[in-house]
C-alpha cells in the first residue's frame, strides 16, 4: 500500500495516513514533557471525577500543554504506562501513554478527545490478560479485551489523529479511553472479581502518592 505524504505535528511526531508514528524519539519526547511538568498525586477509586464522563477539550493552548507535561511527570512518578487526566483530578478528555507493545516496541504520545473505533465482531480476538490501574493501586485482575485497538482523537494542537496498537498497548489504549468516559477496569469485572480487586487494594500500600477520598 502506498504511503501518503507525511505531515509533521506535535514536536516532531509524524502522521501517516492519519495514524501517529509514536515509536520515534520516545525517550527524548517523554523526557522533555516531564522536565516541564510537575508530578501530581493520583486519584483513586471512589473519587467522583473517576466515575463520570470527562468534559471535551475545546481550548488547545498553554493550559493544555502544561496539563500534558504534568501528566507525563505524574505517570513517570507512579511508574505507569498510561494516564488519564481525571486520574490527577482534572475533568478533561486527555490521556498520555508511554507503553510497550507485545513485541517490546515503545509507544509514547498523547490523545485528546479520544474515541475508540468499533471493531467488526468477526475481527475481534480477545486477550485475557492481567490488568491493573494506578487508580486501583496494588490490585490486578484478568480482563478480556480485544488484542487490537484504534483510537481517534486530536493532538495537543487540535489536529485530528489516530492511534493504533496491538497486545499490551491495545489494552492501554482501551483502558485509558475508558477512564475518560467514567469507567475503571474493575467496572468491567464480575462482582466477585471486582470485590477481590478492591480487597487487594485495601490490603496493599501504594508506591506513589494518592489523593485520599473524603
Coordinates of N, CA and C in Angstrom, one line a residue:
X1 N 0.9 -1.2 0.0 CA 0.0 0.0 0.0 C 0.9 1.2 0.0
X2 N 0.7 2.2 -0.9 CA 1.5 3.3 -1.0 C 1.3 4.3 0.2
X3 N 2.4 4.9 0.6 CA 2.3 5.8 1.7 C 1.8 7.2 1.2
X4 N 1.0 7.9 2.0 CA 0.7 9.2 1.7 C 1.8 10.1 2.2
X5 N 1.8 11.4 1.7 CA 2.8 12.3 2.1 C 2.6 12.6 3.6
X6 N 3.7 12.6 4.4 CA 3.7 12.7 5.8 C 3.5 14.1 6.2
X7 N 2.9 14.3 7.4 CA 2.7 15.6 8.0 C 3.3 15.6 9.4
X8 N 4.2 16.6 9.6 CA 4.8 16.7 10.9 C 3.9 17.5 11.9
X9 N 3.7 16.9 13.1 CA 2.9 17.5 14.1 C 3.5 17.3 15.5
X10 N 3.1 18.1 16.5 CA 3.4 17.9 17.9 C 4.8 17.5 18.1
X11 N 5.7 18.5 17.9 CA 7.1 18.4 18.3 C 7.8 17.3 17.6
X12 N 7.5 17.1 16.3 CA 8.3 16.1 15.5 C 7.6 14.8 15.3
X13 N 6.4 14.5 15.9 CA 5.7 13.3 15.6 C 5.2 13.4 14.2
X14 N 5.1 12.2 13.6 CA 4.7 12.2 12.2 C 3.4 11.5 12.0
X15 N 2.5 12.0 11.2 CA 1.3 11.4 10.9 C 1.3 10.8 9.5
X16 N 1.0 9.5 9.4 CA 1.0 8.9 8.1 C -0.4 8.2 7.9
X17 N -1.1 8.6 6.9 CA -2.5 8.1 6.7 C -3.4 8.4 7.9
X18 N -3.0 9.4 8.6 CA -3.8 9.8 9.8 C -3.3 9.1 11.1
X19 N -2.5 8.1 11.0 CA -2.0 7.4 12.2 C -0.7 8.0 12.6
X20 N -0.7 8.3 13.9 CA 0.6 8.8 14.5 C 1.6 7.7 14.5
X21 N 2.8 8.1 14.1 CA 4.0 7.3 14.3 C 4.6 7.6 15.7
X22 N 4.2 6.9 16.7 CA 4.5 7.2 18.1 C 5.7 6.4 18.6
X23 N 6.5 5.8 17.7 CA 7.6 5.0 18.2 C 9.0 5.6 18.0
X24 N 9.0 6.9 17.5 CA 10.3 7.5 17.2 C 10.6 8.6 18.3
X25 N 11.8 8.6 18.7 CA 12.3 9.6 19.7 C 11.5 9.6 21.0
X26 N 11.1 8.4 21.4 CA 10.3 8.3 22.6 C 11.0 8.8 23.8
X27 N 12.2 8.4 24.0 CA 13.0 8.9 25.2 C 13.0 10.4 25.3
X28 N 13.4 11.0 24.2 CA 13.6 12.5 24.2 C 12.3 13.2 24.4
X29 N 11.2 12.7 23.7 CA 9.9 13.4 23.8 C 9.3 13.2 25.2
X30 N 9.4 12.0 25.8 CA 8.9 11.8 27.1 C 9.7 12.6 28.2
X31 N 11.0 12.7 28.0 CA 11.8 13.4 29.0 C 11.5 14.9 28.9
X32 N 11.3 15.4 27.7 CA 11.0 16.9 27.5 C 9.7 17.2 28.2
X33 N 8.7 16.4 28.1 CA 7.4 16.6 28.7 C 7.5 16.6 30.2
X34 N 8.1 15.6 30.8 CA 8.1 15.5 32.3 C 9.1 16.5 32.9
X35 N 10.1 17.0 32.2 CA 11.0 18.0 32.7 C 10.3 19.4 32.8
X36 N 9.3 19.6 32.0 CA 8.5 20.8 32.1 C 7.3 20.6 33.0
X37 N 7.0 19.4 33.4 CA 5.9 19.1 34.2 C 6.2 19.0 35.7
X38 N 5.1 18.9 36.5 CA 5.1 18.6 37.9 C 4.3 17.4 38.2
X39 N 4.8 16.4 38.9 CA 4.1 15.3 39.3 C 3.0 15.6 40.3
X40 N 1.8 15.1 40.1 CA 0.7 15.3 41.0 C 0.2 13.9 41.5
X41 N -0.4 13.9 42.7 CA -0.9 12.7 43.3 C -2.0 12.1 42.5
X42 N -2.2 10.8 42.6 CA -3.1 10.0 41.8 C -4.5 9.9 42.5
X43 N -5.6 10.2 41.9 CA -6.9 10.0 42.4 C -7.2 8.5 42.4
X44 N -8.0 8.0 43.4 CA -8.2 6.5 43.4 C -9.7 6.3 43.4
X45 N -10.1 5.0 43.1 CA -11.5 4.6 43.0 C -12.3 5.2 44.2
X46 N -13.5 5.7 43.9 CA -14.3 6.4 44.9 C -14.3 7.9 44.7
X47 N -13.3 8.4 44.1 CA -13.2 9.9 43.8 C -14.2 10.2 42.7
X48 N -15.2 11.1 42.9 CA -16.2 11.3 41.9 C -15.7 11.6 40.5
X49 N -14.5 12.2 40.3 CA -14.1 12.6 39.0 C -13.7 11.4 38.1
X50 N -13.5 10.2 38.8 CA -13.2 9.0 38.1 C -14.5 8.3 37.6
X51 N -15.6 8.7 38.1 CA -16.9 7.9 37.8 C -17.9 8.7 37.0
X52 N -17.4 9.6 36.2 CA -18.3 10.3 35.3 C -17.5 10.6 34.0
X53 N -18.3 10.8 32.9 CA -17.6 11.2 31.7 C -16.9 12.6 31.8
X54 N -15.7 12.7 31.3 CA -15.0 14.0 31.4 C -15.5 14.9 30.3
X55 N -15.1 16.2 30.5 CA -15.5 17.2 29.5 C -14.6 17.2 28.3
X56 N -15.2 17.5 27.1 CA -14.4 17.6 25.9 C -13.5 18.8 26.0
X57 N -12.3 18.6 25.5 CA -11.3 19.7 25.4 C -11.6 20.6 24.2
X58 N -11.8 21.9 24.4 CA -12.1 22.8 23.3 C -11.0 23.9 23.1
X59 N -10.1 24.0 24.1 CA -9.0 25.0 24.0 C -7.7 24.3 23.9
X60 N -7.0 24.6 22.9 CA -5.7 23.9 22.6 C -4.6 25.0 22.8
X61 N -4.2 25.2 24.0 CA -3.2 26.3 24.2 C -2.2 25.9 25.3
X62 N -1.7 26.9 26.0 CA -0.7 26.7 27.1 C -1.2 25.9 28.2
X63 N -2.5 26.1 28.6 CA -3.0 25.4 29.8 C -3.1 23.9 29.5
X64 N -3.5 23.5 28.3 CA -3.5 22.1 27.9 C -2.1 21.5 27.8
X65 N -1.2 22.3 27.2 CA 0.2 21.9 27.1 C 0.8 21.6 28.5
X66 N 0.5 22.5 29.5 CA 1.0 22.3 30.9 C 0.4 21.0 31.5
X67 N -0.9 20.8 31.3 CA -1.5 19.6 31.8 C -0.9 18.4 31.2
X68 N -0.6 18.3 30.0 CA 0.1 17.2 29.3 C 1.4 17.0 30.0
X69 N 2.2 18.0 30.2 CA 3.5 17.9 30.8 C 3.4 17.3 32.2
X70 N 2.4 17.8 33.0 CA 2.2 17.3 34.3 C 1.8 15.9 34.3
X71 N 1.0 15.5 33.3 CA 0.5 14.1 33.2 C 1.7 13.2 32.9
X72 N 2.6 13.6 32.1 CA 3.8 12.7 31.8 C 4.7 12.6 33.1
X73 N 4.8 13.7 33.8 CA 5.6 13.7 35.1 C 4.9 12.8 36.1
X74 N 3.6 12.9 36.2 CA 2.8 12.1 37.1 C 2.9 10.6 36.8
X75 N 2.8 10.3 35.5 CA 2.8 8.9 35.0 C 4.2 8.3 35.4
X76 N 5.3 9.1 35.2 CA 6.6 8.6 35.5 C 6.8 8.3 36.9
X77 N 6.3 9.3 37.8 CA 6.4 9.2 39.2 C 5.7 8.0 39.8
X78 N 4.6 7.6 39.1 CA 3.8 6.5 39.6 C 4.2 5.2 38.9
X79 N 5.2 5.3 38.0 CA 5.7 4.1 37.2 C 4.6 3.4 36.4
X80 N 3.8 4.3 35.8 CA 2.7 3.8 35.0 C 3.0 3.8 33.5
X81 N 2.2 3.2 32.7 CA 2.4 3.2 31.2 C 1.3 4.0 30.5
X82 N 0.3 4.5 31.2 CA -0.7 5.3 30.7 C -1.4 6.1 31.8
X83 N -1.9 7.3 31.5 CA -2.5 8.1 32.5 C -3.6 9.0 31.9
X84 N -4.8 9.0 32.4 CA -5.9 9.9 32.0 C -5.9 11.1 32.9
X85 N -6.4 12.2 32.4 CA -6.4 13.4 33.1 C -7.2 13.4 34.4
X86 N -8.3 12.6 34.4 CA -9.1 12.5 35.7 C -8.3 11.7 36.8
X87 N -7.3 11.0 36.4 CA -6.5 10.3 37.4 C -5.6 11.3 38.2
X88 N -5.5 12.5 37.7 CA -4.9 13.5 38.6 C -5.9 14.6 38.9
X89 N -7.2 14.3 38.8 CA -8.2 15.2 39.3 C -8.7 16.2 38.3
X90 N -8.3 16.1 37.0 CA -8.7 17.1 36.0 C -9.8 16.5 35.1
X91 N -10.9 17.3 35.0 CA -12.1 16.9 34.3 C -11.9 17.3 32.8
X92 N -11.1 16.5 32.1 CA -10.8 16.8 30.7 C -10.5 15.5 29.9
X93 N -10.9 15.4 28.7 CA -10.7 14.2 27.9 C -9.3 14.2 27.3
X94 N -8.3 13.8 28.1 CA -6.9 13.7 27.6 C -6.3 12.5 28.3
X95 N -5.5 11.7 27.5 CA -4.7 10.8 28.1 C -3.3 10.8 27.5
X96 N -2.3 10.4 28.3 CA -0.9 10.2 27.8 C -0.5 8.7 27.9
X97 N 0.5 8.3 27.2 CA 0.9 6.9 27.3 C 2.4 6.9 27.0
X98 N 3.1 5.9 27.6 CA 4.5 5.6 27.3 C 4.5 4.1 27.6
X99 N 4.2 3.3 26.6 CA 3.8 1.9 26.8 C 4.4 1.0 25.7
X100 N 4.9 -0.1 26.1 CA 5.4 -1.1 25.1 C 4.3 -2.0 24.5
X101 N 4.5 -2.5 23.3 CA 3.5 -3.5 22.8 C 4.1 -4.8 23.1
X102 N 3.5 -5.9 22.6 CA 3.9 -7.2 23.0 C 5.2 -7.6 22.3
X103 N 5.7 -6.8 21.3 CA 7.0 -7.1 20.7 C 8.1 -6.2 21.4
X104 N 7.7 -5.5 22.4 CA 8.7 -4.7 23.1 C 8.9 -3.3 22.5
X105 N 8.1 -2.9 21.5 CA 8.3 -1.6 20.8 C 7.6 -0.6 21.7
X106 N 8.4 0.5 22.0 CA 7.8 1.6 22.8 C 7.0 2.6 22.1
X107 N 5.8 2.9 22.6 CA 4.9 3.9 22.0 C 4.8 5.0 23.1
X108 N 4.9 6.3 22.6 CA 4.8 7.4 23.5 C 4.0 8.5 22.8
X109 N 3.0 9.0 23.5 CA 2.2 10.1 22.9 C 1.0 10.6 23.8
X110 N 0.2 11.4 23.2 CA -1.0 11.9 23.9 C -2.2 11.9 22.9
X111 N -3.4 11.7 23.5 CA -4.6 11.8 22.7 C -5.6 12.6 23.4
X112 N -6.1 13.6 22.7 CA -7.2 14.5 23.3 C -8.5 14.1 22.6
X113 N -9.6 14.1 23.4 CA -10.9 13.8 23.0 C -10.9 12.4 22.2
X114 N -10.4 11.4 22.9 CA -10.3 10.1 22.2 C -11.7 9.4 22.1
X115 N -11.8 8.6 21.0 CA -12.9 7.7 20.8 C -12.4 6.4 20.3
X116 N -12.8 5.3 20.9 CA -12.4 4.0 20.4 C -13.2 3.7 19.1
X117 N -12.5 3.2 18.1 CA -13.1 2.8 16.8 C -13.7 1.4 17.1
X118 N -15.0 1.3 16.7 CA -15.7 0.0 16.9 C -15.1 -1.0 15.9
X119 N -14.7 -2.2 16.4 CA -14.2 -3.2 15.5 C -15.3 -4.2 15.1
X120 N -15.3 -4.6 13.8 CA -16.2 -5.6 13.4 C -16.1 -6.9 14.3
X121 N -17.3 -7.4 14.7 CA -17.3 -8.6 15.6 C -16.4 -9.7 15.1
X122 N -16.4 -9.9 13.8 CA -15.6 -11.0 13.3 C -14.1 -10.9 13.4
X123 N -13.6 -9.6 13.6 CA -12.2 -9.4 13.6 C -11.7 -9.2 15.1
X124 N -12.5 -9.4 16.0 CA -12.1 -9.3 17.4 C -11.5 -10.6 17.9
X125 N -10.3 -10.5 18.4 CA -9.6 -11.6 19.1 C -9.3 -11.1 20.5
X126 N -9.9 -11.8 21.5 CA -9.8 -11.4 22.9 C -8.5 -11.9 23.5
X127 N -7.9 -11.0 24.3 CA -6.7 -11.3 25.0 C -7.1 -11.2 26.5
X128 N -7.1 -12.4 27.2 CA -7.5 -12.5 28.6 C -6.3 -12.4 29.5
X129 N -5.7 -11.2 29.6 CA -4.5 -11.0 30.4 C -4.8 -10.2 31.7
X130 N -3.9 -10.1 32.6 CA -4.0 -9.4 33.8 C -4.0 -7.9 33.5
X131 N -4.7 -7.1 34.3 CA -4.8 -5.7 34.1 C -4.8 -5.0 35.5
X132 N -4.1 -3.9 35.5 CA -4.0 -3.1 36.8 C -4.2 -1.6 36.4
X133 N -4.3 -0.8 37.5 CA -4.7 0.6 37.3 C -4.1 1.4 38.4
X134 N -3.5 2.6 38.1 CA -2.9 3.4 39.1 C -4.0 3.9 40.1
X135 N -5.2 4.0 39.6 CA -6.3 4.5 40.5 C -6.9 3.3 41.3
X136 N -6.4 2.1 41.1 CA -6.8 1.0 41.9 C -5.5 0.3 42.4
X137 N -4.7 1.0 43.2 CA -3.3 0.6 43.4 C -3.2 -0.7 44.1
X138 N -2.2 -1.5 43.6 CA -1.8 -2.8 44.1 C -2.7 -3.9 43.7
X139 N -3.7 -3.6 43.0 CA -4.7 -4.7 42.6 C -4.6 -5.0 41.1
X140 N -4.8 -6.3 40.8 CA -4.7 -6.8 39.5 C -5.8 -7.9 39.3
X141 N -6.3 -8.0 38.0 CA -7.3 -8.9 37.7 C -7.3 -9.3 36.2
X142 N -7.7 -10.5 35.9 CA -7.7 -10.9 34.5 C -9.0 -10.2 33.8
X143 N -8.8 -9.6 32.7 CA -9.9 -9.0 31.9 C -9.7 -9.2 30.4
X144 N -10.7 -9.8 29.8 CA -10.6 -10.0 28.3 C -10.9 -8.7 27.6
X145 N -10.0 -8.3 26.7 CA -10.1 -7.2 25.8 C -9.6 -7.6 24.4
X146 N -10.1 -6.9 23.4 CA -9.6 -7.1 22.0 C -8.1 -6.9 22.0
X147 N -7.3 -7.7 21.2 CA -5.9 -7.6 21.2 C -5.4 -6.5 20.2
X148 N -6.4 -5.8 19.6 CA -6.1 -4.7 18.6 C -7.0 -3.6 18.9
X149 N -6.5 -2.4 18.9 CA -7.4 -1.2 19.2 C -7.0 0.0 18.4
X150 N -8.0 0.8 18.0 CA -7.7 2.1 17.3 C -8.5 3.1 18.1
X151 N -7.8 4.3 18.2 CA -8.4 5.4 18.9 C -8.3 6.6 17.9
X152 N -9.4 7.3 17.8 CA -9.4 8.6 17.0 C -9.5 9.7 18.0
X153 N -8.8 10.8 17.7 CA -8.9 12.0 18.6 C -8.1 13.1 18.0
X154 N -7.5 13.9 18.8 CA -6.7 15.1 18.4 C -5.4 15.1 19.2
X155 N -4.4 15.8 18.6 CA -3.2 16.0 19.3 C -3.2 17.3 20.1
X156 N -2.1 17.7 20.7 CA -2.1 18.8 21.6 C -2.4 20.1 20.9
X157 N -2.3 20.2 19.6 CA -2.6 21.4 18.9 C -4.0 21.3 18.2
X158 N -4.7 20.2 18.4 CA -6.1 20.1 17.9 C -6.2 19.5 16.6
X159 N -5.0 19.0 16.0 CA -5.1 18.3 14.7 C -5.7 16.9 14.9
X160 N -6.5 16.4 13.9 CA -7.0 15.1 14.0 C -5.9 14.0 13.9
X161 N -6.0 13.0 14.7 CA -5.0 11.9 14.7 C -5.7 10.6 15.0
X162 N -5.0 9.5 14.6 CA -5.5 8.2 15.0 C -4.3 7.4 15.6
X163 N -4.5 6.6 16.6 CA -3.5 5.8 17.2 C -4.0 4.3 17.2
X164 N -3.1 3.4 16.8 CA -3.5 2.0 16.8 C -2.4 1.2 17.5
X165 N -2.8 0.1 18.1 CA -1.9 -0.7 18.8 C -2.4 -2.2 19.0
X166 N -1.4 -3.0 19.3 CA -1.7 -4.5 19.5 C -1.3 -4.9 20.9
X167 N -1.9 -6.0 21.3 CA -1.4 -6.6 22.6 C -1.5 -5.7 23.8
X168 N -0.5 -5.6 24.5 CA -0.4 -4.8 25.8 C -0.8 -3.3 25.5
X169 N -0.2 -2.8 24.4 CA -0.5 -1.4 24.0 C -2.0 -1.2 23.6
X170 N -2.6 -2.2 23.0 CA -4.0 -2.1 22.7 C -4.8 -2.0 24.0
X171 N -4.4 -2.8 24.9 CA -5.1 -2.8 26.2 C -5.0 -1.4 26.9
X172 N -3.8 -0.8 26.8 CA -3.6 0.5 27.3 C -4.5 1.5 26.7
X173 N -4.6 1.5 25.3 CA -5.5 2.5 24.6 C -6.9 2.3 25.1
X174 N -7.4 1.1 25.3 CA -8.8 0.9 25.7 C -9.0 1.3 27.1
X175 N -8.0 1.0 28.0 CA -8.1 1.3 29.4 C -8.1 2.8 29.6
X176 N -7.3 3.5 29.0 CA -7.2 5.0 29.2 C -8.4 5.7 28.6
X177 N -8.9 5.2 27.4 CA -10.1 5.8 26.9 C -11.3 5.6 27.8
X178 N -11.4 4.3 28.4 CA -12.4 4.0 29.3 C -12.5 5.1 30.5
X179 N -11.3 5.4 31.0 CA -11.2 6.3 32.1 C -12.0 7.6 31.8
X180 N -11.8 8.1 30.6 CA -12.3 9.4 30.2 C -13.8 9.4 30.0
X181 N -14.4 8.2 30.0 CA -15.9 8.1 29.9 C -16.4 7.5 31.2
X182 N -15.6 7.6 32.3 CA -16.1 7.3 33.6 C -16.0 5.8 34.0
X183 N -15.2 5.0 33.3 CA -15.1 3.6 33.6 C -13.7 3.2 34.1
X184 N -13.7 2.5 35.2 CA -12.4 1.8 35.6 C -12.5 0.4 35.1
X185 N -11.3 -0.2 35.0 CA -11.3 -1.6 34.5 C -12.1 -2.5 35.5
X186 N -12.1 -2.2 36.8 CA -12.8 -3.1 37.7 C -14.3 -3.0 37.4
X187 N -14.8 -2.0 36.7 CA -16.2 -1.9 36.4 C -16.6 -2.9 35.3
X188 N -15.6 -3.5 34.7 CA -15.9 -4.5 33.6 C -15.7 -5.9 34.2
X189 N -15.4 -6.0 35.4 CA -15.2 -7.3 36.1 C -16.5 -7.9 36.6
X190 N -16.6 -9.2 36.9 CA -17.7 -9.7 37.6 C -17.7 -9.2 39.0
X191 N -18.8 -9.2 39.7 CA -18.9 -8.7 41.1 C -17.9 -9.4 42.0
X192 N -17.7 -10.7 41.8 CA -16.7 -11.4 42.6 C -15.3 -10.9 42.4
X193 N -14.9 -10.7 41.1 CA -13.6 -10.3 40.8 C -13.4 -8.8 41.2
X194 N -14.4 -8.0 41.0 CA -14.3 -6.6 41.5 C -14.0 -6.5 43.0
X195 N -14.8 -7.3 43.7 CA -14.6 -7.4 45.2 C -13.2 -7.8 45.5
X196 N -12.7 -8.8 44.8 CA -11.3 -9.2 45.1 C -10.3 -8.2 44.8
X197 N -10.5 -7.4 43.7 CA -9.6 -6.3 43.3 C -9.6 -5.3 44.4
X198 N -10.8 -4.9 44.9 CA -10.8 -3.9 46.0 C -10.2 -4.4 47.3
X199 N -10.3 -5.7 47.5 CA -9.7 -6.3 48.7 C -8.2 -6.2 48.6
X200 N -7.6 -6.5 47.3 CA -6.2 -6.3 47.1 C -5.7 -4.9 47.4
X201 N -6.5 -4.0 46.9 CA -6.2 -2.5 47.1 C -6.2 -2.2 48.6
X202 N -7.2 -2.7 49.3 CA -7.3 -2.3 50.7 C -6.1 -2.9 51.5
X203 N -5.6 -4.1 51.1 CA -4.5 -4.7 51.8 C -3.1 -4.2 51.4
X204 N -3.1 -3.5 50.2 CA -1.8 -3.1 49.7 C -1.4 -1.7 50.1
X205 N -0.2 -1.3 49.8 CA 0.3 0.0 50.1 C 0.8 0.6 48.8
X206 N 0.2 1.7 48.3 CA 0.7 2.3 47.0 C 2.1 2.7 47.1
X207 N 2.8 2.6 46.0 CA 4.2 3.1 45.9 C 4.4 4.5 45.5
X208 N 3.2 5.2 45.3 CA 3.2 6.6 44.9 C 2.2 7.3 45.7
X209 N 2.2 8.7 45.6 CA 1.3 9.5 46.4 C -0.1 9.4 45.8
X210 N -1.1 9.3 46.6 CA -2.5 9.2 46.2 C -3.3 10.3 46.9
X211 N -4.5 10.6 46.3 CA -5.4 11.6 47.0 C -6.4 10.9 47.8
X212 N -6.4 11.1 49.1 CA -7.3 10.4 50.0 C -8.8 10.8 49.6
X213 N -9.7 9.8 49.6 CA -11.1 10.2 49.3 C -11.7 10.7 50.6
X214 N -12.5 11.7 50.5 CA -13.2 12.3 51.6 C -14.2 11.4 52.2

